[in-house]
XYZ file of C-alpha atoms in Angstrom:
401
model
C 0.160 0.019 0.104
C 2.777 2.297 0.797
C 6.766 2.049 -0.183
C 8.552 0.209 2.803
C 10.658 3.422 3.540
C 7.472 5.467 4.199
C 5.373 2.760 5.889
C 7.874 2.211 8.505
C 7.441 5.704 9.976
C 3.779 6.599 8.878
C 2.550 3.079 9.945
C 4.335 2.879 13.140
C 1.666 2.751 16.019
C 4.026 5.482 18.150
C 3.951 7.909 15.351
C 0.322 7.493 14.900
C -0.671 8.034 18.433
C 1.761 11.016 18.647
C 0.328 12.457 15.626
C -3.271 12.055 17.206
C -2.035 13.546 20.282
C -0.736 16.486 18.995
C -3.106 17.223 16.778
C -5.957 16.917 19.618
C -3.518 19.452 21.773
C -3.436 21.955 18.813
C -7.163 22.029 17.783
C -8.049 22.562 21.516
C -5.847 25.187 21.803
C -7.030 26.825 18.691
C -10.714 26.751 19.602
C -10.142 27.884 23.233
C -7.964 30.720 22.347
C -10.687 32.121 19.827
C -13.179 32.261 22.802
C -16.277 30.531 23.777
C -18.073 31.159 20.403
C -15.388 28.819 18.648
C -16.340 25.779 20.822
C -20.088 26.439 21.272
C -20.981 22.857 20.959
C -18.686 22.114 23.834
C -20.853 24.477 25.748
C -24.103 22.795 24.458
C -23.061 19.697 26.084
C -22.030 20.955 29.115
C -24.339 23.475 30.286
C -27.326 21.293 30.389
C -25.636 19.443 33.432
C -26.600 22.647 35.627
C -29.991 22.665 33.860
C -30.579 19.155 35.022
C -29.445 19.905 38.716
C -31.799 22.791 38.637
C -34.899 20.723 37.214
C -35.074 22.848 34.004
C -36.115 21.777 30.819
C -32.801 20.760 28.970
C -34.352 21.140 25.662
C -35.257 24.733 25.714
C -33.262 27.426 24.198
C -30.634 29.437 26.211
C -29.283 31.744 23.611
C -27.277 33.819 26.284
C -25.491 30.418 26.935
C -25.204 28.722 23.561
C -26.422 29.318 20.191
C -28.611 25.963 19.399
C -30.865 23.414 21.469
C -29.366 20.617 23.331
C -30.649 17.319 21.733
C -28.780 14.516 23.756
C -29.964 12.353 26.439
C -30.558 13.411 29.962
C -28.013 10.809 30.753
C -25.406 12.466 28.416
C -25.999 15.757 30.312
C -25.603 13.872 33.662
C -22.131 12.481 32.547
C -20.916 15.820 31.079
C -21.016 17.209 34.334
C -17.838 15.700 35.017
C -16.220 18.147 32.547
C -18.729 20.959 33.334
C -17.341 21.588 36.583
C -13.682 22.213 35.219
C -12.250 25.296 33.560
C -12.936 25.330 29.858
C -9.631 24.868 28.730
C -9.296 21.632 30.615
C -12.565 20.480 30.132
C -12.430 21.000 26.247
C -9.096 19.251 26.341
C -10.323 16.090 28.004
C -13.365 16.147 25.808
C -11.198 15.921 22.778
C -9.022 13.301 24.406
C -11.972 11.015 25.237
C -13.215 11.145 21.701
C -9.766 10.494 20.128
C -8.656 7.883 22.710
C -11.773 5.727 22.285
C -11.558 5.989 18.391
C -7.767 5.365 18.515
C -7.973 2.274 20.659
C -10.555 0.621 18.618
C -8.779 1.277 15.331
C -5.708 -0.007 17.136
C -7.608 -3.376 17.345
C -9.905 -3.299 14.251
C -7.433 -5.439 12.123
C -5.100 -8.373 13.199
C -2.009 -6.668 12.021
C -0.763 -3.188 12.981
C -0.409 -2.206 9.257
C -3.885 -1.883 8.362
C -4.732 -0.639 11.609
C -2.434 2.516 11.420
C -3.558 2.905 7.854
C -7.104 2.873 8.808
C -6.196 5.677 11.539
C -4.435 7.664 9.086
C -7.248 7.596 6.551
C -9.776 8.727 8.828
C -7.480 11.518 10.334
C -8.902 14.350 8.526
C -12.573 13.439 9.315
C -11.483 13.035 12.619
C -10.088 16.528 12.629
C -13.266 17.991 10.974
C -15.176 16.551 14.231
C -12.572 17.824 16.366
C -12.838 21.392 15.144
C -16.613 21.429 15.806
C -16.153 19.851 19.469
C -18.492 16.919 18.266
C -19.064 13.621 19.632
C -18.791 11.706 16.304
C -15.490 10.217 16.912
C -16.553 9.070 20.480
C -19.825 7.321 18.946
C -17.562 5.730 15.945
C -15.232 4.334 18.383
C -18.252 2.901 20.420
C -19.408 1.281 17.045
C -15.894 -0.454 16.555
C -15.455 -1.358 20.022
C -18.880 -2.999 19.784
C -17.685 -5.382 16.799
C -14.320 -6.024 18.446
C -16.061 -7.149 21.601
C -18.316 -9.304 19.718
C -15.423 -10.824 17.613
C -13.720 -11.685 20.903
C -16.775 -13.070 22.426
C -16.862 -10.286 25.050
C -20.985 -9.904 24.835
C -21.394 -7.925 28.111
C -18.923 -5.219 27.001
C -20.336 -5.140 23.338
C -23.833 -4.426 24.694
C -22.557 -1.714 27.216
C -21.161 0.023 23.930
C -24.173 -0.436 22.061
C -26.265 1.059 25.224
C -23.665 3.830 25.302
C -23.959 4.937 21.806
C -27.914 4.934 22.094
C -27.402 7.591 25.031
C -24.939 9.350 22.923
C -26.806 9.791 19.741
C -30.248 7.717 19.297
C -29.056 6.305 15.939
C -26.061 4.852 17.642
C -28.316 1.983 18.615
C -28.078 0.765 15.002
C -25.022 -0.901 15.550
C -26.737 -3.230 17.959
C -27.795 -4.997 14.689
C -24.530 -6.766 14.791
C -25.662 -8.908 17.129
C -27.725 -10.688 14.824
C -24.606 -11.793 13.237
C -23.390 -13.607 16.441
C -26.626 -16.025 17.246
C -24.486 -17.382 20.310
C -24.417 -14.072 21.786
C -27.637 -12.864 21.027
C -29.681 -13.792 24.122
C -26.966 -12.854 26.557
C -26.213 -9.711 24.570
C -30.004 -8.635 24.899
C -30.001 -9.346 28.614
C -26.832 -7.190 29.203
C -28.109 -4.590 26.723
C -31.423 -4.393 28.721
C -29.561 -4.136 32.212
C -27.162 -1.450 30.805
C -29.845 0.583 29.164
C -32.072 0.428 32.418
C -29.010 1.665 34.458
C -27.925 4.349 32.280
C -31.623 5.433 31.852
C -31.993 5.818 35.668
C -28.556 7.409 36.249
C -30.231 10.964 36.358
C -32.185 9.989 39.352
C -29.147 10.942 41.402
C -29.904 14.417 40.791
C -33.717 14.835 39.956
C -37.166 13.225 41.104
C -38.731 10.236 39.095
C -41.613 12.733 37.821
C -39.038 15.366 36.663
C -37.175 12.717 34.809
C -39.967 11.400 33.187
C -40.563 14.768 31.846
C -37.167 15.283 30.566
C -37.474 12.196 28.656
C -40.826 13.235 27.131
C -39.193 16.342 25.865
C -36.247 14.618 24.511
C -38.487 12.289 22.572
C -40.142 15.548 21.205
C -37.134 17.218 20.255
C -35.611 14.285 18.362
C -38.530 12.977 16.634
C -38.943 16.425 15.238
C -35.499 17.453 14.678
C -33.937 18.335 11.243
C -31.271 20.293 9.740
C -31.165 22.543 6.731
C -28.018 21.043 5.969
C -29.560 17.595 5.064
C -26.241 16.033 3.812
C -28.009 12.758 3.198
C -29.461 10.836 0.401
C -33.032 12.986 0.637
C -30.815 16.009 0.377
C -28.858 14.928 -2.676
C -32.386 13.830 -4.178
C -33.881 17.381 -3.223
C -31.099 19.637 -4.549
C -29.870 17.453 -7.485
C -33.211 16.269 -9.047
C -35.615 18.732 -7.226
C -37.426 15.649 -5.735
C -38.923 16.365 -2.366
C -39.045 13.171 -1.008
C -40.922 11.545 1.870
C -38.146 11.184 4.244
C -39.582 8.172 6.396
C -40.389 6.473 3.301
C -36.869 6.629 1.800
C -35.483 5.831 5.335
C -37.815 2.720 5.361
C -36.677 1.309 1.988
C -33.035 1.832 2.961
C -33.701 -0.179 6.261
C -35.030 -2.988 4.360
C -32.750 -3.351 2.276
C -30.074 -3.146 5.075
C -32.204 -5.973 6.723
C -32.749 -7.931 3.320
C -29.716 -9.895 3.260
C -30.016 -11.405 6.685
C -33.303 -12.631 5.623
C -32.026 -13.957 2.060
C -28.528 -15.430 3.740
C -29.498 -16.339 7.335
C -27.228 -19.238 6.904
C -24.539 -17.059 5.892
C -24.610 -14.654 8.813
C -21.591 -16.094 10.717
C -19.376 -15.760 7.655
C -16.786 -13.609 8.350
C -17.038 -11.630 5.147
C -20.701 -11.098 5.732
C -20.091 -9.716 9.141
C -17.451 -7.595 7.706
C -19.817 -6.066 4.991
C -22.263 -5.391 7.759
C -19.698 -3.516 9.984
C -18.943 -1.557 6.971
C -22.360 -0.681 5.931
C -24.038 0.249 8.896
C -22.135 3.317 9.527
C -22.740 4.359 5.953
C -26.282 3.636 6.198
C -26.826 5.622 9.515
C -25.365 9.058 8.087
C -26.647 8.507 4.458
C -30.018 8.059 5.212
C -30.186 10.387 8.153
C -32.375 13.606 7.735
C -30.089 15.615 10.098
C -26.793 14.700 8.467
C -23.970 17.192 8.983
C -20.434 17.394 7.972
C -18.980 16.373 11.210
C -20.805 13.077 11.132
C -19.111 11.973 7.897
C -16.102 10.492 9.984
C -18.407 7.279 10.647
C -19.336 6.496 6.669
C -15.898 7.438 5.831
C -14.534 4.839 8.307
C -17.095 2.341 7.139
C -15.743 3.007 3.848
C -11.995 2.805 4.721
C -12.783 -0.460 6.690
C -14.178 -2.040 3.705
C -11.372 -0.622 1.224
C -8.859 -2.159 3.388
C -10.420 -5.594 3.261
C -12.021 -5.764 -0.282
C -10.368 -3.169 -2.440
C -9.327 -5.904 -4.806
C -12.732 -7.210 -5.292
C -13.848 -4.557 -8.005
C -12.084 -2.151 -10.130
C -14.335 0.512 -8.544
C -12.458 0.526 -5.312
C -9.766 3.063 -5.970
C -11.958 5.438 -8.195
C -14.176 5.467 -5.144
C -11.279 6.039 -2.934
C -10.304 9.171 -4.688
C -14.001 10.269 -4.929
C -14.500 10.228 -1.020
C -11.041 11.576 -0.199
C -11.649 14.544 -2.775
C -15.402 15.074 -2.187
C -16.295 13.963 1.235
C -13.078 13.955 3.515
C -11.649 17.306 2.231
C -14.920 18.939 1.313
C -14.702 20.823 4.389
C -11.080 21.741 4.688
C -9.237 24.703 3.057
C -7.915 22.508 0.250
C -10.964 24.119 -1.668
C -11.446 27.969 -1.608
C -14.279 29.033 0.675
C -16.271 30.290 -2.319
C -16.356 26.829 -3.797
C -17.239 25.236 -0.571
C -20.020 27.555 0.080
C -21.303 28.312 -3.161
C -20.961 24.769 -4.870
C -20.295 22.026 -2.389
C -22.717 23.088 0.237
C -25.500 23.979 -1.921
C -25.491 20.588 -3.600
C -24.385 18.343 -0.743
C -21.305 17.318 -2.716
C -19.737 15.768 0.754
C -22.734 13.021 0.621
C -22.582 11.948 -3.128
C -19.602 9.620 -2.932
C -20.826 8.127 0.266
C -24.001 7.231 -1.683
C -21.995 5.551 -4.109
C -20.391 3.495 -1.399
C -23.412 2.670 0.256
C -24.891 1.420 -3.135
C -21.540 -0.733 -3.666
C -21.464 -2.471 -0.244
C -25.198 -2.818 -0.038
C -24.890 -4.526 -3.517
C -22.303 -6.958 -2.571
C -24.535 -8.210 0.718
C -27.541 -8.618 -1.654
C -25.580 -10.627 -3.842
C -23.327 -12.177 -1.480
C -23.215 -15.699 -2.825
C -21.823 -14.449 -6.000
C -19.244 -12.193 -4.413
C -18.329 -14.781 -1.366
C -15.412 -16.194 -3.089
C -13.934 -12.869 -4.370
C -14.598 -11.388 -0.880
C -12.731 -14.207 0.932
C -9.665 -14.392 -1.714
C -9.215 -10.400 -1.269
C -9.525 -10.272 2.603
C -7.059 -13.376 2.932
C -4.589 -11.410 0.434
C -4.919 -8.268 2.518
C -4.021 -10.030 5.680
C -0.986 -11.560 3.817
C 0.022 -8.334 2.387
C -0.347 -9.920 -1.236
C -2.092 -9.329 -4.149
C -5.004 -11.488 -4.705
C -5.806 -13.480 -7.864
C -8.886 -11.860 -9.477
C -12.057 -14.070 -9.963
C -15.101 -13.754 -11.991
C -18.370 -13.130 -10.356
C -20.749 -15.765 -11.717
């Protein structure tokens, strides 16, 4: 993948860890020194802890404190209290460190070899920076999703279930990674039990500071906010259909079709669910699906579908000649779309207007989804490509019959 003289440095775990650490410090310092308006999302995350203590509505607007309504769970508001009581410079730093530590440690264990693990972390680095510049939780959510898969592979069912529960209370759609349990039938019942227990504990956690009646009202408000939430950005399939083709679609209908397609391979090839390549395709597809079909899709969220694609690419790039062109499209028009690689006028007048960032990921979704829907035809080629990648060799190309 890389010349040996470069890979010895760039794919060295210590170098990648140092790179993540240094960039975390730089981004944190940059935004802290610019003032609170530059880390507004962090204020959105931390101030609701004080509203929770006071029994106020977490989801009301507080323009004197932060610019947008809080839309996370009361459990998240309680957990962020650990940072809210700290000075902003320290709390912001620890928040960014938490995001990157969870992502880095998951990425470090995602592949059996350090070479691909480090390359994966480098390939998502720019998208990690985009999330970090926005003080967002997407790197943390991605890390929890990857840890779910890692724990399932290691048969650590309880930890996998806890990761799903944490992902859910971080962002509701994080629950989607729980679909992986269907691919591990021996762990399904135990995982469900652990998941329900973890969910109950996390849901009840705010009771340490509020009454049951107050908490019930807060959860009702949370449901109202989340169920009606949308953004003007709409970096999603629905946004692309609207801006490119002028088709104003019924979003729940499009999402239902996407969910049906996501689940259909499980119904068609139930006996294949324990096949490692079948599982890996789902690990790649779920983060892509959760964002491409998300009506509230925004730029910092795209670390998740990009990570899903990079996971697929590092296993299956030799299964199709489309892999390299797709990588180029993803890097140019998704990963770098929010950076200074392009002038601001181009980003705001073209990329933002036409939802360009979402377009390559829609193509990625279509490719991985098709490999799942036609899994028996792809199975041998997928297996050969994955084995060759693990061995560091070029696979023998096979025809799909």
